Structure formats: structure tokens, C-alpha cells
PDB file of C-alpha atoms in Angstrom:
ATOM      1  CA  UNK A  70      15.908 -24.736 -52.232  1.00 60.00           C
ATOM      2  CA  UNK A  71      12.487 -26.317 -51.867  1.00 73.00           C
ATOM      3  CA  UNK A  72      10.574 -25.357 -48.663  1.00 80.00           C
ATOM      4  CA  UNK A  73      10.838 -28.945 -47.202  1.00 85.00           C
ATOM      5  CA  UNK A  74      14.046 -28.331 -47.540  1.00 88.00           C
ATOM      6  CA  UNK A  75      14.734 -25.114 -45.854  1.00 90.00           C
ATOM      7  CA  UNK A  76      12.509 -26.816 -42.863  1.00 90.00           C
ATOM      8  CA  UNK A  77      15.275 -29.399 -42.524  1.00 91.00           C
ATOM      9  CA  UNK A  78      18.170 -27.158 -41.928  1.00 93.00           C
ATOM     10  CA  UNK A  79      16.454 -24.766 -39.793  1.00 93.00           C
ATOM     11  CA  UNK A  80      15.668 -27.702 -37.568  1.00 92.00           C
ATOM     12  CA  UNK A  81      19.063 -28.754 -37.942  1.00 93.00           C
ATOM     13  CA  UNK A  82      19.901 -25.580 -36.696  1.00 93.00           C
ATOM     14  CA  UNK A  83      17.675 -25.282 -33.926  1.00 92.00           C
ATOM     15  CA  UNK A  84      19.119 -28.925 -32.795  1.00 90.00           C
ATOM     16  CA  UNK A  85      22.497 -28.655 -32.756  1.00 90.00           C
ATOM     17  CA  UNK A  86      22.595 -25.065 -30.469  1.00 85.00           C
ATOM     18  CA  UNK A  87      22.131 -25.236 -27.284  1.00 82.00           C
ATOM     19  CA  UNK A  88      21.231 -21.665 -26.615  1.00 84.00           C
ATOM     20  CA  UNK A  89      18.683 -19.601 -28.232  1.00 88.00           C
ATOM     21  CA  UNK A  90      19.385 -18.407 -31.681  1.00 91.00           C
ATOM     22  CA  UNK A  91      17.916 -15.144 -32.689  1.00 91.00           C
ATOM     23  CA  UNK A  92      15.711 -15.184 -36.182  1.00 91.00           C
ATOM     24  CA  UNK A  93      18.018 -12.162 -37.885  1.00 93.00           C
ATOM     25  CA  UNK A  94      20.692 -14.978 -37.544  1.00 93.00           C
ATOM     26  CA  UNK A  95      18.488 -17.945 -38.563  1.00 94.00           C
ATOM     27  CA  UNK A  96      17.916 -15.073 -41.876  1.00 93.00           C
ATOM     28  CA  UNK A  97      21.308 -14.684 -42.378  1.00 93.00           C
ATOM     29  CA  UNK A  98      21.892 -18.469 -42.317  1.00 93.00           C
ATOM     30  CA  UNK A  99      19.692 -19.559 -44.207  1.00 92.00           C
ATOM     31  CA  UNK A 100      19.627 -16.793 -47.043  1.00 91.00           C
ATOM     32  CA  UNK A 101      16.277 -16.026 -46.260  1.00 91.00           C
ATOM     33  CA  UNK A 102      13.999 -12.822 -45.414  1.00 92.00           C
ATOM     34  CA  UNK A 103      13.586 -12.283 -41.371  1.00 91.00           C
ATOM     35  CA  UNK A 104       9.268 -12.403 -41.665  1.00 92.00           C
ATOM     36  CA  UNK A 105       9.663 -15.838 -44.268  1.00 92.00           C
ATOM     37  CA  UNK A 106      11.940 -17.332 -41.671  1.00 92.00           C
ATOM     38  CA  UNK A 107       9.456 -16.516 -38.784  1.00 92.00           C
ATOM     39  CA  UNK A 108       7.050 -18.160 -40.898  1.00 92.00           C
ATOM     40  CA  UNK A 109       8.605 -21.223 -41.311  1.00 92.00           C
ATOM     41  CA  UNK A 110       9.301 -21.451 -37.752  1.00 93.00           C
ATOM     42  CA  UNK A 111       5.573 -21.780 -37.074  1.00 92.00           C
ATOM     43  CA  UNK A 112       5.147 -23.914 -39.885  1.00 92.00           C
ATOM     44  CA  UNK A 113       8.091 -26.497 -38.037  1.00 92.00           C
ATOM     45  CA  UNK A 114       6.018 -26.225 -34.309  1.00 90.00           C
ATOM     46  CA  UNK A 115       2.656 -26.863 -35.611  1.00 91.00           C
ATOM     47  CA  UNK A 116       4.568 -29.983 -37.253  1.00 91.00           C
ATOM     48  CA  UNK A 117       5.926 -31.014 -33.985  1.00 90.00           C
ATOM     49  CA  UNK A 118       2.308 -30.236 -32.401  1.00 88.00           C
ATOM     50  CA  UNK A 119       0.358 -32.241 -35.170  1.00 89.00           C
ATOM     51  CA  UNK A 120       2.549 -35.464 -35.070  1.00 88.00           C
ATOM     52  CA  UNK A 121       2.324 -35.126 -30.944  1.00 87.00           C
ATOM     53  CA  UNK A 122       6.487 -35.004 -30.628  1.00 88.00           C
ATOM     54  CA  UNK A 123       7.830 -34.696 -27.383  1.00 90.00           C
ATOM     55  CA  UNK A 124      10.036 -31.562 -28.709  1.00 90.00           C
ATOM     56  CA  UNK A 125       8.558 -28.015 -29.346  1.00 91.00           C
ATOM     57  CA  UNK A 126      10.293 -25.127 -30.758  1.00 92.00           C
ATOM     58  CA  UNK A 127      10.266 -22.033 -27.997  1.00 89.00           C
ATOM     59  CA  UNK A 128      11.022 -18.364 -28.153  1.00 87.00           C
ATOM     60  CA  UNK A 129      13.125 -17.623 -25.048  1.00 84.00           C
ATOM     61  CA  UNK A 130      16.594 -15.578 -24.493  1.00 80.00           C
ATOM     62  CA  UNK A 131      15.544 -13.457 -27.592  1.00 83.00           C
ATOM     63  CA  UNK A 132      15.892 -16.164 -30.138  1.00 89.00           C
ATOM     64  CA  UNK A 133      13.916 -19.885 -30.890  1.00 92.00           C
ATOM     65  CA  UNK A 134      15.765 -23.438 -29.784  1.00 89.00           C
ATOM     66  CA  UNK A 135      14.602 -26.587 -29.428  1.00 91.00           C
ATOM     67  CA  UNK A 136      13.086 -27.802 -26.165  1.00 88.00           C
ATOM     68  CA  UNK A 137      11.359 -30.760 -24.329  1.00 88.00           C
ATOM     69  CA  UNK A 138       7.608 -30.458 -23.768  1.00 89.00           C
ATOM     70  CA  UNK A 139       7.075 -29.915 -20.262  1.00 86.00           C
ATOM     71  CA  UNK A 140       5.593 -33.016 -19.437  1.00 89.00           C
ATOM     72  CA  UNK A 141       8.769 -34.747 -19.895  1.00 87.00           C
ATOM     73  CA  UNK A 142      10.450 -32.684 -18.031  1.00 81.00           C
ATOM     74  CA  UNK A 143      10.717 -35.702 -15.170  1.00 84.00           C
ATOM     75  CA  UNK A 144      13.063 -37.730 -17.461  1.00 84.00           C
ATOM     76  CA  UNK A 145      15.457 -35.255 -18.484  1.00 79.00           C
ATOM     77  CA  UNK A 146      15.316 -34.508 -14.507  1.00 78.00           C
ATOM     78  CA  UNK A 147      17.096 -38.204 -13.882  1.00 80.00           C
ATOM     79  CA  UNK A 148      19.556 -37.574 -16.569  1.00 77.00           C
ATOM     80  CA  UNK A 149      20.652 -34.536 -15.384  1.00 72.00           C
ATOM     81  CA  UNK A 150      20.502 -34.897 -11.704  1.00 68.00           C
ATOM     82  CA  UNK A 151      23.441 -33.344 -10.552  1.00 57.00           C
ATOM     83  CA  UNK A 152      23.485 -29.978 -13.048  1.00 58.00           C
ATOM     84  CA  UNK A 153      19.584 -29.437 -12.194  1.00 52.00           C
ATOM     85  CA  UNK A 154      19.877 -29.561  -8.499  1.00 52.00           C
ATOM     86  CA  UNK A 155      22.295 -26.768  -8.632  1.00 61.00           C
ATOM     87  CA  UNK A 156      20.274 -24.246  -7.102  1.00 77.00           C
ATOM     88  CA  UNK A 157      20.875 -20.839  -6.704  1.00 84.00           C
ATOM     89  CA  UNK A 158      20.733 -19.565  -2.782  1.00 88.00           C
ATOM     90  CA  UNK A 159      18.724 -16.970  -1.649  1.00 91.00           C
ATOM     91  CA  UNK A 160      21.079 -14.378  -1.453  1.00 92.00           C
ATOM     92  CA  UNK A 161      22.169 -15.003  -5.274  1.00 93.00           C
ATOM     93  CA  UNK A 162      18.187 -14.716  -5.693  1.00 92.00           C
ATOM     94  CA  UNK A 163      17.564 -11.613  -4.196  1.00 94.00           C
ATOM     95  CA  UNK A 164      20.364 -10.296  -5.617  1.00 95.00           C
ATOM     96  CA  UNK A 165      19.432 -11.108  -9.449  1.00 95.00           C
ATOM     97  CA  UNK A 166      16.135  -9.943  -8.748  1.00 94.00           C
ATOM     98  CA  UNK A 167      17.550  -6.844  -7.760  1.00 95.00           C
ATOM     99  CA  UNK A 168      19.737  -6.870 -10.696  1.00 96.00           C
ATOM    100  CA  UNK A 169      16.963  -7.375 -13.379  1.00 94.00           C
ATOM    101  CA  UNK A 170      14.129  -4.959 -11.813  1.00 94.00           C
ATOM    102  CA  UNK A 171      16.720  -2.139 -11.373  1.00 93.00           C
ATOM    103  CA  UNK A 172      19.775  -2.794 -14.127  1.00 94.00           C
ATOM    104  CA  UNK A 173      22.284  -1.137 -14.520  1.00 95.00           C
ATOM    105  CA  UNK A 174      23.517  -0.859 -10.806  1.00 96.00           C
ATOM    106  CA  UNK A 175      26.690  -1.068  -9.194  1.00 95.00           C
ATOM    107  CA  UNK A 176      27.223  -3.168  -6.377  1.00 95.00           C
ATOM    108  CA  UNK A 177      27.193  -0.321  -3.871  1.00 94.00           C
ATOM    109  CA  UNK A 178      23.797   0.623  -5.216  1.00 95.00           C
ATOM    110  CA  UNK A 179      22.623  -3.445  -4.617  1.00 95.00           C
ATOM    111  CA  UNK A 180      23.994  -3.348  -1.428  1.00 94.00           C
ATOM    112  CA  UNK A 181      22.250  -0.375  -0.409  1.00 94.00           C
ATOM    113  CA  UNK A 182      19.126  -2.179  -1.587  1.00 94.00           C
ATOM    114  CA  UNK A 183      19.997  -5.422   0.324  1.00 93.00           C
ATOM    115  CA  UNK A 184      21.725  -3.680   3.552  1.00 92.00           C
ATOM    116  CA  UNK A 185      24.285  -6.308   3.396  1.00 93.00           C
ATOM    117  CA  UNK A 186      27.158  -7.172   1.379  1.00 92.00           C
ATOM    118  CA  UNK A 187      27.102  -9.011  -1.859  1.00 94.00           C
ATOM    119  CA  UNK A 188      30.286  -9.756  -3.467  1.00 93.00           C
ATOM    120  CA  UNK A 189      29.831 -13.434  -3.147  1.00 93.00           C
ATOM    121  CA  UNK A 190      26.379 -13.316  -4.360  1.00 94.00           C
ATOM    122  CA  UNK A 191      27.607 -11.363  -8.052  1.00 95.00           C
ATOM    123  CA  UNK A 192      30.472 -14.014  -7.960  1.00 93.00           C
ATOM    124  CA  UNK A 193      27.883 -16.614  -8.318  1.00 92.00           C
ATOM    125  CA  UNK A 194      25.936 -14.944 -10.801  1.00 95.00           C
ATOM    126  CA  UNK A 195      28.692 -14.083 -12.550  1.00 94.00           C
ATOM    127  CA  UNK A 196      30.074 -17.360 -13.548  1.00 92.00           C
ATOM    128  CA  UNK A 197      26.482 -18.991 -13.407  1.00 91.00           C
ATOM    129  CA  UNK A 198      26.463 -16.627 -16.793  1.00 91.00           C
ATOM    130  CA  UNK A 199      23.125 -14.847 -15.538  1.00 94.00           C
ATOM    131  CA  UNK A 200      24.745 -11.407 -14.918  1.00 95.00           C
ATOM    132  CA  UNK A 201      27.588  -9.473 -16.504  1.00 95.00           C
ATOM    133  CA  UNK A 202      29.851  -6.417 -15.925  1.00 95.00           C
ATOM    134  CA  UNK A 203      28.904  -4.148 -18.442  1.00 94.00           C
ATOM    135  CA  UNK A 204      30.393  -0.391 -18.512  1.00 94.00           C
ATOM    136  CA  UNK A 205      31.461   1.702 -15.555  1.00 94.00           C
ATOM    137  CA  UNK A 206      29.381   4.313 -13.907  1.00 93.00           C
ATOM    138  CA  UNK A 207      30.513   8.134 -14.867  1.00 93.00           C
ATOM    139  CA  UNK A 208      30.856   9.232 -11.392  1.00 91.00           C
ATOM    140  CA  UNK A 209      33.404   8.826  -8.444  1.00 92.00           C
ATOM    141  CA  UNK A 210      35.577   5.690  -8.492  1.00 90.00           C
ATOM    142  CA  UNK A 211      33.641   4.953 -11.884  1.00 93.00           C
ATOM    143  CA  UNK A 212      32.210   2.054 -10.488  1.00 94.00           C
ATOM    144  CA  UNK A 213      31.264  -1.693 -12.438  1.00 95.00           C
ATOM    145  CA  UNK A 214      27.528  -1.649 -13.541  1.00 96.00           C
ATOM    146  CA  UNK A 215      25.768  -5.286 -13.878  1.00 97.00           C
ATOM    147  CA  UNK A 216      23.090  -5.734 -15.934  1.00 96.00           C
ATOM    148  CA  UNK A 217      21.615  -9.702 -16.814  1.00 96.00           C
ATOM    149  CA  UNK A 218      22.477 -11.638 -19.729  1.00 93.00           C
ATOM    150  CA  UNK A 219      20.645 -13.685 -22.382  1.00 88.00           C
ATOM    151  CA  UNK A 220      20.846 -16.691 -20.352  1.00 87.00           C
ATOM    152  CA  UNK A 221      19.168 -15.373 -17.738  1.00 91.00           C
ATOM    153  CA  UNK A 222      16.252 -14.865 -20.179  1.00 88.00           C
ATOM    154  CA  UNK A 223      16.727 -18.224 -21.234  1.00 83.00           C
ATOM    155  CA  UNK A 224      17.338 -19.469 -17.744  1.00 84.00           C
ATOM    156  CA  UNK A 225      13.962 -18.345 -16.484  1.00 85.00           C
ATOM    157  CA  UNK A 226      12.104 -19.070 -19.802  1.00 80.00           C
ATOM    158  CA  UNK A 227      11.475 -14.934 -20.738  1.00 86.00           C
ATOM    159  CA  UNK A 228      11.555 -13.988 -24.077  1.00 82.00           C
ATOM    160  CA  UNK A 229      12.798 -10.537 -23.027  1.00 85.00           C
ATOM    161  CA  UNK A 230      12.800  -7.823 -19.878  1.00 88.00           C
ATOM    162  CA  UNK A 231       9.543  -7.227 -20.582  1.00 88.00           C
ATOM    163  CA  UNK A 232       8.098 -10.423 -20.281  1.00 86.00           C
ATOM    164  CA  UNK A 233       8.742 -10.397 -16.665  1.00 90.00           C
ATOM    165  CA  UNK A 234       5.839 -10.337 -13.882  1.00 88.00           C
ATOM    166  CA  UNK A 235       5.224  -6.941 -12.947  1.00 85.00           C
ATOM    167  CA  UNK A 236       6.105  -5.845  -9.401  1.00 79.00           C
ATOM    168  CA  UNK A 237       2.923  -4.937  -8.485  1.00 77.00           C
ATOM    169  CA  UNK A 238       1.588  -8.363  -8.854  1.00 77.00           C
ATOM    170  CA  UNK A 239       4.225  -9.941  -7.064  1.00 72.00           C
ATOM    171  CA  UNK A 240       3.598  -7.582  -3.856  1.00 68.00           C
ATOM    172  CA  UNK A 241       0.504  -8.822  -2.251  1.00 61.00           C
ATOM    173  CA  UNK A 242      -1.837  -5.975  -1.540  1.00 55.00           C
ATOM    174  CA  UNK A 243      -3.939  -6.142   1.692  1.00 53.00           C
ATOM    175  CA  UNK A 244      -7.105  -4.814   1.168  1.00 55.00           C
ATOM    176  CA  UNK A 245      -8.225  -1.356   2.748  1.00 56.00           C
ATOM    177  CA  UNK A 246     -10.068  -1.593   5.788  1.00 52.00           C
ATOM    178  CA  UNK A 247     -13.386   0.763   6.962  1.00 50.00           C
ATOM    179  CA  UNK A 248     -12.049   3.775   9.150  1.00 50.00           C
ATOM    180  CA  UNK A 249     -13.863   1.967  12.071  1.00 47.00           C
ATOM    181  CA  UNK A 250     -11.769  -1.306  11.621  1.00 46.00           C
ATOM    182  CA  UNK A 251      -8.353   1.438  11.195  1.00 47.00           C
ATOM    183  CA  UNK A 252      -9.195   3.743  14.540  1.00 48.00           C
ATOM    184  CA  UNK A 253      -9.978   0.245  17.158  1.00 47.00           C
ATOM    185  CA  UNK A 254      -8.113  -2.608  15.450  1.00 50.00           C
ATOM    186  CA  UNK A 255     -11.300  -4.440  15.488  1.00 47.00           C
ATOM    187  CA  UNK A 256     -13.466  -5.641  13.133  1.00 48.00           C
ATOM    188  CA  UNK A 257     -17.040  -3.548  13.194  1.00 48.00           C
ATOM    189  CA  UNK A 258     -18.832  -6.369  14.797  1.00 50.00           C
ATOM    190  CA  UNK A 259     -16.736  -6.357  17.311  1.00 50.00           C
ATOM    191  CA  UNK A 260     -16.434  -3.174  18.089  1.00 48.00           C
ATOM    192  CA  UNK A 261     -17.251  -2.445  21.424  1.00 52.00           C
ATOM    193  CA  UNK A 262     -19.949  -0.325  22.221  1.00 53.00           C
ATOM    194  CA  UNK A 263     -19.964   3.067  24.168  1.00 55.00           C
ATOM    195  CA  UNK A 264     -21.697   2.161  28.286  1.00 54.00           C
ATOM    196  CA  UNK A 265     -25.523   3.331  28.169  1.00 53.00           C
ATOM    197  CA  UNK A 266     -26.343   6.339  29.882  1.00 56.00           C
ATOM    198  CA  UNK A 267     -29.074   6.042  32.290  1.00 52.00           C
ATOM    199  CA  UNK A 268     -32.277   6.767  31.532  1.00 51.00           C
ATOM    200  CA  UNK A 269     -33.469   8.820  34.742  1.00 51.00           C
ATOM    201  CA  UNK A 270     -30.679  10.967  34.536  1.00 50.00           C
ATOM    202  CA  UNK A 271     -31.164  14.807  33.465  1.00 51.00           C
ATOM    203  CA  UNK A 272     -29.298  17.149  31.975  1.00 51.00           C
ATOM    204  CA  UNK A 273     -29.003  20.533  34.858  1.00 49.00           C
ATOM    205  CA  UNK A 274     -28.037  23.799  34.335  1.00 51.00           C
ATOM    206  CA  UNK A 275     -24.617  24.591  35.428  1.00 52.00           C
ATOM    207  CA  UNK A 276     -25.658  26.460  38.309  1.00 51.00           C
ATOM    208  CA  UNK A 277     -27.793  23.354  39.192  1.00 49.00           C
ATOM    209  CA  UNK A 278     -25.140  21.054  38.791  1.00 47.00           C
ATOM    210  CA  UNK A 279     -22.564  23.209  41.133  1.00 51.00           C
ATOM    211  CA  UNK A 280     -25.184  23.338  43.879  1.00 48.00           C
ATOM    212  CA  UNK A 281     -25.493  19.109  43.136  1.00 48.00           C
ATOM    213  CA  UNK A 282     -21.686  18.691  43.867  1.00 50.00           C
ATOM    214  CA  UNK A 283     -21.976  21.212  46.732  1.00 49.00           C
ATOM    215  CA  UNK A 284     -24.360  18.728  48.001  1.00 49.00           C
ATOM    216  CA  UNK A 285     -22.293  15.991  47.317  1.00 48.00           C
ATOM    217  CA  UNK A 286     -19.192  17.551  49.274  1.00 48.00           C
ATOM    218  CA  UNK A 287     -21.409  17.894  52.736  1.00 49.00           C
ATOM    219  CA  UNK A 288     -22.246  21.824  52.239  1.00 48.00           C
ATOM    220  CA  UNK A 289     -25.906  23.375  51.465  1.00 49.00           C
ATOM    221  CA  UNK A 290     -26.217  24.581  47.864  1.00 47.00           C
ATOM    222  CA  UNK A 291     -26.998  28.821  47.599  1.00 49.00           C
ATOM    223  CA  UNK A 292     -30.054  29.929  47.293  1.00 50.00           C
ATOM    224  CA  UNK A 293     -30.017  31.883  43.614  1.00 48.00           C
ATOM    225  CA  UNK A 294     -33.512  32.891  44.186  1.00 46.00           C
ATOM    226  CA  UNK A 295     -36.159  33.573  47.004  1.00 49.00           C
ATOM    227  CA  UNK A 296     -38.750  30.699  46.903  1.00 48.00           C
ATOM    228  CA  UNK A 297     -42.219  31.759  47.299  1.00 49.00           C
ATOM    229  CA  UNK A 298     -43.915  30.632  50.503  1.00 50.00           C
ATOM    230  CA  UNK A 299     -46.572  27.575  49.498  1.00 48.00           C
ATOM    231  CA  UNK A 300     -48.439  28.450  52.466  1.00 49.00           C
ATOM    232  CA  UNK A 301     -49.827  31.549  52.146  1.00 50.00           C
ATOM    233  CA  UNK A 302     -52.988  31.471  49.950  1.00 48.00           C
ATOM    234  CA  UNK A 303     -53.300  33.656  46.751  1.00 47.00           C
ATOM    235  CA  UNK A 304     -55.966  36.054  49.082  1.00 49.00           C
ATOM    236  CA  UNK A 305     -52.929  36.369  51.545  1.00 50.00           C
ATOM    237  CA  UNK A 306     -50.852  37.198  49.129  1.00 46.00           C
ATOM    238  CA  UNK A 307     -53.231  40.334  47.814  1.00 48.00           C
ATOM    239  CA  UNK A 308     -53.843  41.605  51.121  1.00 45.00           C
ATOM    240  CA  UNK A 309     -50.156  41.457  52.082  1.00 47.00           C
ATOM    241  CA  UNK A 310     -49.855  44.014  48.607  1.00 46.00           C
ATOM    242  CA  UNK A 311     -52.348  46.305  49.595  1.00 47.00           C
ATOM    243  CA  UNK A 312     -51.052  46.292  53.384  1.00 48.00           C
ATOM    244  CA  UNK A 313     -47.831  48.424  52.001  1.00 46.00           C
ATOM    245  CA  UNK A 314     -47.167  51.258  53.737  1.00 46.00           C
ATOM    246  CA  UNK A 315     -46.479  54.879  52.635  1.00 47.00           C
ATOM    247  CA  UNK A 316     -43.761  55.461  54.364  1.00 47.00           C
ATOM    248  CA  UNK A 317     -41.785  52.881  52.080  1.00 46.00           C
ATOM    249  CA  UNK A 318     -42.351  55.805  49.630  1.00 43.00           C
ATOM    250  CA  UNK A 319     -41.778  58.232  51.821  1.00 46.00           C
ATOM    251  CA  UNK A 320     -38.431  56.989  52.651  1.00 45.00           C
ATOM    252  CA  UNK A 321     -37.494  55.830  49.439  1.00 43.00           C
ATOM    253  CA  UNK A 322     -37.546  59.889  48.186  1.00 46.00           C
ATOM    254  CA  UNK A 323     -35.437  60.545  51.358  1.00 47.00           C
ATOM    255  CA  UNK A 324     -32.912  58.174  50.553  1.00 46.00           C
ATOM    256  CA  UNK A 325     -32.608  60.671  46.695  1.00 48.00           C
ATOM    257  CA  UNK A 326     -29.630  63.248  47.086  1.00 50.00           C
ATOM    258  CA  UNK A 327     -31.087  66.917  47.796  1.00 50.00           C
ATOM    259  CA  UNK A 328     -30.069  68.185  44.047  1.00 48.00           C
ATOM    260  CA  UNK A 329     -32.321  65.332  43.031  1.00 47.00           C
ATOM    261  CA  UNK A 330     -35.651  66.394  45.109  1.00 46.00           C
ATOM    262  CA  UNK A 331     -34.739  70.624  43.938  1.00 48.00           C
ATOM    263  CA  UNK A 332     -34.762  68.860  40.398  1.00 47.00           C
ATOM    264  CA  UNK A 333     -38.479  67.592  40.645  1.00 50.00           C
ATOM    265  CA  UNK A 334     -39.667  63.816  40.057  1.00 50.00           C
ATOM    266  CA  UNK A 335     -36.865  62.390  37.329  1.00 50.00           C
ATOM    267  CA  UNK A 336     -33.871  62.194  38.925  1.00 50.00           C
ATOM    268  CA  UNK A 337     -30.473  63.234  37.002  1.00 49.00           C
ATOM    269  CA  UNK A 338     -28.219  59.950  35.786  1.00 48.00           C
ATOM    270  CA  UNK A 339     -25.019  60.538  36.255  1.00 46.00           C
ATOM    271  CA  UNK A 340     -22.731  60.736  33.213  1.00 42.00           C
TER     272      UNK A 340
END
């Protein structure tokens, strides 16, 4: 068979499935090796692409098909009205994405997921032909496990699992804020700004500051110290130190306990 020819039936093939067929198949089909059939499957799309067809040949569902371009998509939209406005709600949504993020899970782990029921929600998917039942969970009851199906792929245009958007770049990340913005809610601008402390005011020591509230409660702060009288003039203040009189001595060695005075001039310290 020529190769013009073996490009005719496998776009014979392609046209007369409508779900994806995978190449091993296509191989088996045609008599062909798996890597000469993936060959001629680009070969068949770039003619498509050249002659500007409105048909392209896709990889989705984990095989190739036939498809519309999606510019076109508008007209196949008024021919199939009905069948494309069939949406799914957002329950069955949730729940499939659930079900394709986290498969296999029973529907006690979904629920536990969704915090509500979903029974009618796996119905839908179920005979919308995007999920299936497939095994039992080894464990108590041996509950159903779901898992998606190959027309989910080719539902949502994947190829396979791993063609789907990650989940990290579906959650939306809010960027990190400064430790100022995180402690007053505020941006830093806007911050507000700690009251100015006057200038005049100076920093006492505590006993200074006691004797300031004494004053402030109506009573007259303690003298710590005795204040030196202004008045007197430093000559005063000589002559008043020579003007001592020896009898402050005098009684100052009386006021010693007699052992001390037998002892002579150091007195004893007492242990």
C-alpha cells in the first residue's frame, strides 16, 4: 500500500469515530509500526494546515480524531444548540474537580471534601460518561472508588491527567506584605505615627520624679539632702570651721564605751 494510500484510510478512520482513537489501535489497523503511524498523522495535519481546511487532526482523550478549527466553532454551536447548552451545574463541577485532582475516592471521601452530600452530583457525572465506578476500597464496607474516564479527557480537550493546570496556578496567591503592613493593617504610608514628646521635658531621677508627684498630690516633696545656705559668703563659711569647739571632741570620746577609752585611741569593732 502506497503512502497516499495509507493517508486515506487513516483519515477515513479518524472521520468516521467520534471519540478519540489511540495510535497503538490506528497501528494495529492499519498494519503499520506505532512511530510510522505517528508520522503519518503529522504528515495528514500539516495537509489540512497547508490547504487552510476548516478540520484539524487533535490529540485529546489519549488518542487523535478529527475536529473543527476553533474558529468555527460558532456554526457547529447553531447546529447543536440544544446538546451544547447542556451544562454541567456547579455542584457536578466541584465535584469532578474533586474527582480528577484526588482519584480514586469514594464518595464519603468527596463528601468530606465538599461538606455536603453528593449522590446526585456522581449521578450526573456518571451517565454524562465523565466519571466511572472503578474497584472498591479494601477497607470497611469496601466502598465504590470513582476515578474519570477518557471522555472527560476528551470533554475538556486534555490529552491526559497530566496535562491538567496545576493547582497552584489555579489558587491565586496574595502577595506577602512588610511586617509593618501585617502588625497595623495599614499600608506604611499610612501608618500612623507615635504623638511627639515635648521638647522641654526632662528625664528625672526616680527620687525626683516621686517628690514631682508628691507635689502634684498637694504635699511638700522630702528633703534627701541639706541645701547649703546661698547667703553666707565663702569667708563665713571658713570662720564658722575654725569657730568649732573642743568640747565637740571632748564629748564625742565620752559618748565611746569605757572598754573603748582603757583600750587607747582605735576603738574595738565588734564581731
Amino acid at each position: 500500500m502506497e503512502n497516499q494510500d495509507i493517508l486515506r484510510h487513516l483519515e477515513t478512520l479518524l472521520f468516521i469515530t467520534d471519540k478519540p482513537i489511540p495510535s497503538e489501535k490506528l497501528a494495529a489497523l492499519l498494519e503499520r509500526e506505532e512511530p510510522a503511524v505517528r508520522d503519518l498523522l503529522g504528515q495528514l495535519q500539516n495537509s489540512y494546515m497547508d490547504s487552510g481546511r476548516a478540520l484539524q487532526v487533535v490529540e485529546s482523550g489519549g488518542g487523535f480524531q478529527l475536529a473543527t478549527k476553533p474558529e468555527y466553532a460558532s456554526c457547529v454551536r447553531k447546529l447543536y444548540r440544544e446538546r451544547m447548552t447542556a451544562r454541567l451545574s456547579v455542584a457536578s463541577l466541584e465535584t469532578l474537580a474533586i474527582i480528577a485532582y484526588r482519584q480514586p475516592l469514594t464518595r464519603a471521601e468527596i463528601e468530606t471534601i465538599r461538606g455536603v452530600e453528593v449522590i446526585a452530583a456522581l449521578e450526573t457525572l456518571v451517565e454524562r460518561g465523565l466519571i466511572k465506578v472503578d474497584g472498591r476500597k479494601e477497607t470497611v464496607g469496601r466502598p465504590l472508588l470513582y476515578v474519570t474516564t477518557p471522555e472527560f479527557l476528551r470533554f475538556f480537550g486534555f490529552n491526559s491527567l497530566e496535562d491538567m493546570p496545576k493547582l497552584e496556578t489555579l489558587v491565586e496567591k496574595k502577595p506577602e506584605q512588610p511586617q509593618e503592613e501585617q502588625d497595623t493593617g495599614l499600608p506604611v504610608d499610612e501608618t500612623p505615627a507615635a504623638p511627639p514628646e515635648p521638647e522641654n521635658q526632662q528625664q528625672l531621677p526616680m527620687d525626683e520624679e516621686n517628690a514631682a508627684g508628691n507635689n502634684q498630690d498637694g504635699g511638700e516633696p522630702e528633703q534627701t539632702a541639706q541645701e547649703p545656705d546661698n547667703e553666707n559668703s565663702p569667708e563665713d563659711k571658713d570662720a564658722g570651721a575654725q569657730d568649732t569647739p573642743q568640747d565637740d571632741v571632748g564629748s564625742a570620746e565620752s559618748s565611746l564605751p569605757a572598754e573603748e577609752k582603757e583600750a587607747g585611741e582605735e576603738p574595738k569593732t565588734e564581731q
